[in-house]
Coordinates of C-alpha atoms in Angstrom, one line a residue:
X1 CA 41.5 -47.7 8.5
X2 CA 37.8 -47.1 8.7
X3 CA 34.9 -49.0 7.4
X4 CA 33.9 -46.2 5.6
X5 CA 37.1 -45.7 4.1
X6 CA 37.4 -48.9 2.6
X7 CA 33.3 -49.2 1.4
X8 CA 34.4 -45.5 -0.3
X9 CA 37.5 -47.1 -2.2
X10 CA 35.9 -50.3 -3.4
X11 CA 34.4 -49.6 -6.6
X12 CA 30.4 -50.3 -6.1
X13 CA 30.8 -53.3 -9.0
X14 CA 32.7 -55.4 -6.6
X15 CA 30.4 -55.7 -4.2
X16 CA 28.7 -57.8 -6.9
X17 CA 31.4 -60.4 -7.2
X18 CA 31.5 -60.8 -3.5
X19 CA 27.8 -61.2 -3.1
X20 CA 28.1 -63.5 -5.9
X21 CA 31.0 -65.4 -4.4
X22 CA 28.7 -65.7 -0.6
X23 CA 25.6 -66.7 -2.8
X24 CA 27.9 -70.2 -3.5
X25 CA 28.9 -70.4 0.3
X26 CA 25.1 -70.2 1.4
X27 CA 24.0 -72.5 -1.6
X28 CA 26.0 -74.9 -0.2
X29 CA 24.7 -74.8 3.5
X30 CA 20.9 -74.2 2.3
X31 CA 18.0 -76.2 3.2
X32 CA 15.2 -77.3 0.7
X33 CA 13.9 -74.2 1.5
X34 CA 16.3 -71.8 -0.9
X35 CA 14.7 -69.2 -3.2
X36 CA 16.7 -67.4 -5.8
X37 CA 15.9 -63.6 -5.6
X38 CA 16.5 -62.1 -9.0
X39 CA 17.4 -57.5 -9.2
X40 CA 19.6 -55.5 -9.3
X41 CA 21.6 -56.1 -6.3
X42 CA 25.2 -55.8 -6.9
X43 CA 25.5 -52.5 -6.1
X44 CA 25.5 -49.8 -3.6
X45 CA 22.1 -48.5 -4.4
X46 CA 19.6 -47.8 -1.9
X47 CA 16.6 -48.3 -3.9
X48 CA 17.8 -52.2 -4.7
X49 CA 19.3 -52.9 -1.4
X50 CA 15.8 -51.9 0.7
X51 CA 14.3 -54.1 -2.0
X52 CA 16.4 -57.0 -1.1
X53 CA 16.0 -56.3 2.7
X54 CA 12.5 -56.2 2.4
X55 CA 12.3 -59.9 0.8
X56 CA 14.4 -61.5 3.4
X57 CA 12.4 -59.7 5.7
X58 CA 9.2 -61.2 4.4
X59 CA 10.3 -64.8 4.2
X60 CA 12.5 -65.7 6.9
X61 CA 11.8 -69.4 6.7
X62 CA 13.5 -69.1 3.6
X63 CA 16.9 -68.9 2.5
X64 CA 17.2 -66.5 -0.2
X65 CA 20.1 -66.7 -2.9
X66 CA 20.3 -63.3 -4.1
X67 CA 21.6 -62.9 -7.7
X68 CA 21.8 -60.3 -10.8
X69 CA 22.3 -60.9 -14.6
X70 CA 25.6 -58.3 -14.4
X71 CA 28.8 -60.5 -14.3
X72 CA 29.4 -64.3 -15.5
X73 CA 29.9 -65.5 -11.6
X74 CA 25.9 -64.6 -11.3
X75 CA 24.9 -66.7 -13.7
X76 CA 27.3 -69.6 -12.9
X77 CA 25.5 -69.1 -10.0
X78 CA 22.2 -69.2 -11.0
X79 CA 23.5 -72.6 -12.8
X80 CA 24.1 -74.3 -9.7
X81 CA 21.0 -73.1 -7.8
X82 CA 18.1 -73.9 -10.7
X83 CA 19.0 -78.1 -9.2
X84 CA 18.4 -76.6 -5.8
X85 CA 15.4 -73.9 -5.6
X86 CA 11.6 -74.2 -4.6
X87 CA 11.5 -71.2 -6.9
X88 CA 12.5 -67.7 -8.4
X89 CA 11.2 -64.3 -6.8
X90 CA 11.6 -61.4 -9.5
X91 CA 12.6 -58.7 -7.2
X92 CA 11.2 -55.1 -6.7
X93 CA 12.6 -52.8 -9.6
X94 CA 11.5 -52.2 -13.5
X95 CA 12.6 -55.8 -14.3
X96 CA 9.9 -56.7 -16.7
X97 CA 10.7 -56.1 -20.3
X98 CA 14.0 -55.1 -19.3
X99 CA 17.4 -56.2 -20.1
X100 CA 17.9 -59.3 -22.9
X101 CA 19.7 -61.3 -20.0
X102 CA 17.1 -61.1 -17.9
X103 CA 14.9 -62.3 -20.1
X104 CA 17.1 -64.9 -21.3
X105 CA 17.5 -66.3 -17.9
X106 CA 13.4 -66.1 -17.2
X107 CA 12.9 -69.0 -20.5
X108 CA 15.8 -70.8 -19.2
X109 CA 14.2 -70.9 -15.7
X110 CA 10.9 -71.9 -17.3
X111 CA 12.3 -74.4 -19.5
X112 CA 14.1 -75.9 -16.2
X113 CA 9.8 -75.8 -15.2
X114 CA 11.1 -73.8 -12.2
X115 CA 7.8 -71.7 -10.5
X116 CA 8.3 -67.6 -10.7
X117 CA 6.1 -64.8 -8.9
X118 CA 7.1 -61.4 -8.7
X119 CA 7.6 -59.2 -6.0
X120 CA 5.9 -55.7 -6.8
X121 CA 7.7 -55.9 -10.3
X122 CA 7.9 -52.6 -12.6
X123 CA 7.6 -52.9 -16.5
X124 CA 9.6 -50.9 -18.8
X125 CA 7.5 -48.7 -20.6
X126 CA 8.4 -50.3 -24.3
X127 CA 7.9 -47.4 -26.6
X128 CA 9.9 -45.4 -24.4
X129 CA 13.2 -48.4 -24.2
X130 CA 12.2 -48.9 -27.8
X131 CA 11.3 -52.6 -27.6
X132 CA 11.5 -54.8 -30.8
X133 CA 7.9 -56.1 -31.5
X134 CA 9.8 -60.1 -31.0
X135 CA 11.0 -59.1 -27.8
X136 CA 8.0 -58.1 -26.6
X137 CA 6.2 -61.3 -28.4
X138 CA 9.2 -62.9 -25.7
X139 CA 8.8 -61.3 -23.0
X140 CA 4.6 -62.1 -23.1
X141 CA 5.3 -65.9 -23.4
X142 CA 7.4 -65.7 -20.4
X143 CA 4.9 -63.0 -18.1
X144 CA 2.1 -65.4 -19.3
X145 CA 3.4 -68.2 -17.6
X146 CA 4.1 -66.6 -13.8
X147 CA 1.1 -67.8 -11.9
X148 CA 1.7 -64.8 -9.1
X149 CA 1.9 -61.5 -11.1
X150 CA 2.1 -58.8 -8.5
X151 CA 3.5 -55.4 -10.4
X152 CA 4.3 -52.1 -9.2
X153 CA 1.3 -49.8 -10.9
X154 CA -1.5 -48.9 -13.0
X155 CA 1.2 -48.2 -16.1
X156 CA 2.5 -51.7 -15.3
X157 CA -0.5 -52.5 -15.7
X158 CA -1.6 -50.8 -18.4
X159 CA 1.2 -52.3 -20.5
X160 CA 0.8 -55.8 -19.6
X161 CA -3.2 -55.4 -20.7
X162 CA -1.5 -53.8 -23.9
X163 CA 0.5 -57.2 -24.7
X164 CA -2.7 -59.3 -24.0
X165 CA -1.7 -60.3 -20.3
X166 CA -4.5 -60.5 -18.3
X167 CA -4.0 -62.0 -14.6
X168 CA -1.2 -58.9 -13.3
X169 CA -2.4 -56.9 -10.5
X170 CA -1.8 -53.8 -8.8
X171 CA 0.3 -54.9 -5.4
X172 CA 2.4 -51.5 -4.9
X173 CA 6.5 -51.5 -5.4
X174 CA 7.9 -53.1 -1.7
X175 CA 9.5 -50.0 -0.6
X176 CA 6.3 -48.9 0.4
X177 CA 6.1 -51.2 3.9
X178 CA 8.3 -48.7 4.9
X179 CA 5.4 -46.7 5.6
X180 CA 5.8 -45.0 8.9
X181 CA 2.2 -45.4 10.9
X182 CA 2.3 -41.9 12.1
X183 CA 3.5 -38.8 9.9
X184 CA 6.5 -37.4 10.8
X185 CA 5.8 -34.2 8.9
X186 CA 6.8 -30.4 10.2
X187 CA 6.4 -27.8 7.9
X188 CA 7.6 -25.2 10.1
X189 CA 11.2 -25.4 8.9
X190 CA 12.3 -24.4 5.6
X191 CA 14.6 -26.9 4.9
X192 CA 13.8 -28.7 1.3
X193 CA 15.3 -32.3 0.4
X194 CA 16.8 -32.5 -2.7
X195 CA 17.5 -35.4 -4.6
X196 CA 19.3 -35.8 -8.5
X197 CA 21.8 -38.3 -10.0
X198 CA 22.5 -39.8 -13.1
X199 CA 21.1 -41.4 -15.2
X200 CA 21.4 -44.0 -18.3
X201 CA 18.4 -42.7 -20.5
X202 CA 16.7 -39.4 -20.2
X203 CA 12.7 -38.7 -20.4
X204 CA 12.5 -34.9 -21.8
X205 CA 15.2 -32.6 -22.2
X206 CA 18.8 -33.2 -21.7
X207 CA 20.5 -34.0 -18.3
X208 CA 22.7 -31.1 -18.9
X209 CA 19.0 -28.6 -19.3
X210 CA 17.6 -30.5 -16.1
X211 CA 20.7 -29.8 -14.0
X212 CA 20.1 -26.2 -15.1
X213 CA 16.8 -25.9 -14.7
X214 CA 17.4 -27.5 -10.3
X215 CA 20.4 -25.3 -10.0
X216 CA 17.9 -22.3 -11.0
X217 CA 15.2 -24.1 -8.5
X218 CA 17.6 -24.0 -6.4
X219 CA 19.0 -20.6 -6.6
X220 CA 15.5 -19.1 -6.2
X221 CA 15.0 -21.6 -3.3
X222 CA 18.6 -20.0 -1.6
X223 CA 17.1 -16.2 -2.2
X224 CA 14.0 -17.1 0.0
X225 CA 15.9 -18.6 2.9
X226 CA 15.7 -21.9 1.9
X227 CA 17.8 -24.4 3.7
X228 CA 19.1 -27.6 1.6
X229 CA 19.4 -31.0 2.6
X230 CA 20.4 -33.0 -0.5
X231 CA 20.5 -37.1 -0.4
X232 CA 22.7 -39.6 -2.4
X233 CA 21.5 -43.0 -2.5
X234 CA 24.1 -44.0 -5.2
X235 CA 27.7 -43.4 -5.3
X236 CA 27.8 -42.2 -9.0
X237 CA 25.0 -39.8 -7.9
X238 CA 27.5 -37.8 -5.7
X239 CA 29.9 -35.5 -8.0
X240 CA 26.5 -34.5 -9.7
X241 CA 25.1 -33.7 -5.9
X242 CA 28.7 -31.7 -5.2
X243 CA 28.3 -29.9 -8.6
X244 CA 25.3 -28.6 -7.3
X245 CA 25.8 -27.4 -3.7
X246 CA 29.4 -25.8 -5.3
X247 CA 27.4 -23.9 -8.0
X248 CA 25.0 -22.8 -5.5
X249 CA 27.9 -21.5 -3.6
X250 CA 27.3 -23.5 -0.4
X251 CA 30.8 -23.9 1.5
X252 CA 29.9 -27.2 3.4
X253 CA 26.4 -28.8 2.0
X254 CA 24.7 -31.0 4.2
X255 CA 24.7 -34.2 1.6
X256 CA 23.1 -37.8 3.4
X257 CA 24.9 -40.2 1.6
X258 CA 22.5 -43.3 1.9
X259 CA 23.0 -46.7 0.3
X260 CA 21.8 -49.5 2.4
X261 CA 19.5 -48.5 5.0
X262 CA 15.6 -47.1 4.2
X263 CA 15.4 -46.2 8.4
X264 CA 18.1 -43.9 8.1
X265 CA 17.1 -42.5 5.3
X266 CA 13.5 -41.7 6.3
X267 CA 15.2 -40.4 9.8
X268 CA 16.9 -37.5 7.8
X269 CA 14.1 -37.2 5.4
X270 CA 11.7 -36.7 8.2
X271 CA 13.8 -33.6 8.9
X272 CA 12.7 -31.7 5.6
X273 CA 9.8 -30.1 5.4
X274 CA 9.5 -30.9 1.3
X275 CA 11.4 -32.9 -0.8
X276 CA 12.2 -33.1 -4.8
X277 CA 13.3 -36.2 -5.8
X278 CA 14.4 -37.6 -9.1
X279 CA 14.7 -40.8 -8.2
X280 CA 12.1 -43.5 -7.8
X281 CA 13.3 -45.0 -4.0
X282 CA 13.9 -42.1 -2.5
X283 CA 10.9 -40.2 -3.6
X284 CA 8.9 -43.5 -1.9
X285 CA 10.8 -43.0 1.4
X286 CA 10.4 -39.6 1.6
X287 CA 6.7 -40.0 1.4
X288 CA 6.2 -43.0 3.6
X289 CA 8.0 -40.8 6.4
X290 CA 5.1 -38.6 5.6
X291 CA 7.0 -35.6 3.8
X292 CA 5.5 -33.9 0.8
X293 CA 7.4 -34.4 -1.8
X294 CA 7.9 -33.7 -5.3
X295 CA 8.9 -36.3 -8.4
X296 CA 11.2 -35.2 -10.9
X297 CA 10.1 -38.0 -13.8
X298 CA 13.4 -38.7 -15.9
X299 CA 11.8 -42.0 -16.5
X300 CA 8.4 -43.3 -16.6
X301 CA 8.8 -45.6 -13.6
X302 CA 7.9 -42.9 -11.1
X303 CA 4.2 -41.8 -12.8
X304 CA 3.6 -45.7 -12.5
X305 CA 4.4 -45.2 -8.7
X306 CA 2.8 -41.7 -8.1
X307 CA -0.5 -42.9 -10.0
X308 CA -0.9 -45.5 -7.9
X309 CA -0.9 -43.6 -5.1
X310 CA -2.9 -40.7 -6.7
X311 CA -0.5 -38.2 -6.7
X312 CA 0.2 -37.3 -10.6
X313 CA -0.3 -33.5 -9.4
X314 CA 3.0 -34.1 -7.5
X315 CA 5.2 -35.4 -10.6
X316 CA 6.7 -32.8 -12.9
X317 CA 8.0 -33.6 -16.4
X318 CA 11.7 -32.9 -16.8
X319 CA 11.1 -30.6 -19.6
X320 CA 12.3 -26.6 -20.2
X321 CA 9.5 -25.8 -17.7
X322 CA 10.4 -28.0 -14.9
X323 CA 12.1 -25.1 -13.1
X324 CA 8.6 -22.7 -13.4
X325 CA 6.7 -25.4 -12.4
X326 CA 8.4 -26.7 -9.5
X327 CA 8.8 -23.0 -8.0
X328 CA 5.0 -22.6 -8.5
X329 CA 4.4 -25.6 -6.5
X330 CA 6.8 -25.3 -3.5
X331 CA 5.3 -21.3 -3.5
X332 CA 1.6 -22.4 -3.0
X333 CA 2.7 -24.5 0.0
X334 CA -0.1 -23.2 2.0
X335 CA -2.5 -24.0 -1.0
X336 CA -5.3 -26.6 -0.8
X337 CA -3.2 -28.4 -3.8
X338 CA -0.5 -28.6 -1.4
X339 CA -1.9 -29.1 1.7
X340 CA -3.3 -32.7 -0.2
X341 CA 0.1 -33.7 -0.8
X342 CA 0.0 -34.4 2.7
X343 CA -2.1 -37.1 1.7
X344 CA 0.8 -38.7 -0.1
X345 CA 1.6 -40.7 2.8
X346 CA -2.2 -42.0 3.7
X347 CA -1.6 -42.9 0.0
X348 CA 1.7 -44.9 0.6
X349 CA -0.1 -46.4 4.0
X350 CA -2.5 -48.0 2.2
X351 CA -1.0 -49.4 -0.5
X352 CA 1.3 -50.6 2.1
X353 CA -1.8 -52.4 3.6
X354 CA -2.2 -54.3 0.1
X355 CA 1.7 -55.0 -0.5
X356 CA 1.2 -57.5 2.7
X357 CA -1.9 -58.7 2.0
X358 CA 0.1 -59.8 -1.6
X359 CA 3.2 -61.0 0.7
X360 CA 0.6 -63.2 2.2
X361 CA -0.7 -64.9 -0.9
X362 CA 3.0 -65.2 -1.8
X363 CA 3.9 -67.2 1.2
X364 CA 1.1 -69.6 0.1
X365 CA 2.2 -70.2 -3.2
X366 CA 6.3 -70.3 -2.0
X367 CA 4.7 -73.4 0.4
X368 CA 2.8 -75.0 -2.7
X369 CA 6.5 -74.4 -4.4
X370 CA 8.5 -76.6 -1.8
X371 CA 5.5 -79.5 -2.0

């Protein structure tokens, strides 16, 4: 029996308990030195496990306890680990202003008077999650106190100003040290990336009008001797992904299924010479590998990435138009307006040059932490 065949019958949620279960097991061996790492990181999703991989990369001298708010073994765990921590790093992801639980464990972490930062945090647009004026009243009392407030982008940003937070700043969401130092970029081959999955909540139409409007991208795309590459970085994503190569008639679709590493799946993206993504991750490794590449914004997470990297022109609202637009786009690829999408990537390279600059003053306040 194959690896693969037993990671493709284990239902993604388990993987939560048995992270859970290690996170006691290392707790238990730790040194001072421990650091509880809060996201999303109980499932098979590429866009949290890079996130995770990236923070264990950047502090190796510490032991990080990584640990979600999704099952009652988490927080048992968190329970043992508050006595033990330096201090809590809020992970990569739109965890600000998010779920209830997260921001029930935040006060009980502050009322323990155990030190936060976060780690190139997103913030949940609040009109858009339809936030309750004393959850946001919360949620301000607990941002206030993080002395580190590194978030994702300028909408981050721009909401945290709007709740009378003053000290966040613009670090960059962590995916982005995947930037590759040289392009890998060759528009020679037709082959287009596609990425789509589901989705909890919607921004614009419905997902049933946005899968029409790709498979009609798509279908146009086919016509014109298109070739497709399409990329699952989520299990759930994938009978949404096979919907769409069988509609489009293609016998044997060449589908990347990618959960865990970002190197892999830049090595395939690197292989497209454009790519339209819907989701946040793997629109940020397609363009670190230096790809044009297209956002599909079914949430407002990925203007707050593609703004900070100056690329709005590249993000298309999943609305009845998407379809027109999109074509119009890929069609002018020897445009001027295209041509600068190219400039994605110096984009992604520099903010890349700022995330570490941030990873070092976070180092210097994780030492402060342990004294």
């Amino acid at each position: 029996m194959s690896l693969k065949y037993i990671k493709d019958k284990i239902h993604p949620r388990v993987l939560g308990y048995v992270n859970a279960v290690r996170g006691f097991i290392e707790l238990d061996i730790a040194s001072k030195n421990t650091i509880i790492y809060l996201g999303v990181c109980d499932e098979a999703n590429l866009g949290d496990q890079i996130l995770l991989s990236q923070a264990k990369f950047s502090f190796p001298e510490y032991h990080l306890i990584s640990s979600s708010t999704h099952n009652k073994i988490y927080k048992l765990l968190i329970d043992n680990a508050i006595e033990r921590t330096s201090g809590v790093l809020v992970g990569g992801g739109t965890l600000l202003l998010g779920s209830e639980s997260m921001l029930e464990l935040l006060e009980k972490l502050i009322l323990n008077k155990i030190p936060i930062a976060t780690y190139g945090s997103g913030v949940q647009d609040p009109k858009f999650w339809n936030l309750q004026q004393d959850t946001l009243d919360r949620w301000a009392k607990v941002i206030n106190s993080i002395k580190l407030l590194g978030v994702r982008g300028p909408k981050s940003l721009e909401i945290l100003s709007g709740m009378g937070i003053v000290h966040g700043k613009i670090v960059g969401d962590p995916a982005v040290s995947c930037a590759l130092q040289k392009k890998n970029y060759d528009r020679k081959h037709k082959v287009i990336g596609i990425n789509i999955g589901v989705t909890g909540k919607f921004d614009g139409a419905s997902f049933d009008d946005f899968f029409q409007q790709m498979l009609r991208i798509c279908k146009v795309l086919k016509k014109d001797d298109w070739q497709f590459k399409f990329f699952c970085v989520w299990p759930r994503d994938l009978p949404i992904i096979k919907a769409l190569a069988t509609e489009l008639e293609i016998s044997s679709p060449d589908i990347v299924e990618e959960y865990f590493s970002a190197l892999r799946f830049m090595k395939e993206a690197g292989k497209c010479s454009l790519v339209v993504s819907m989701k946040l991750h793997p629109l940020i490794l397609s363009i670190a590998s230096g790809v044009p590449s297209i956002g599909i914004q079914y949430q407002p997470k990925l203007l707050d990435f593609m703004s900070s990297i100056d690329s709005e022109k590249m993000l298309l609202v999943a609305d009845s138009n998407l379809a027109t637009n999109c074509l119009e786009l890929i069609n002018r690829a020897n445009s001027e307006e295209l041509s600068a999408a190219s400039t994605q990537w110096e984009g992604c390279v520099n903010l890349a040059h700022h995330f570490s600059e941030y990873q070092r003053e976070l180092n210097r306040e994780i030492s402060s932490w342990r004294n």
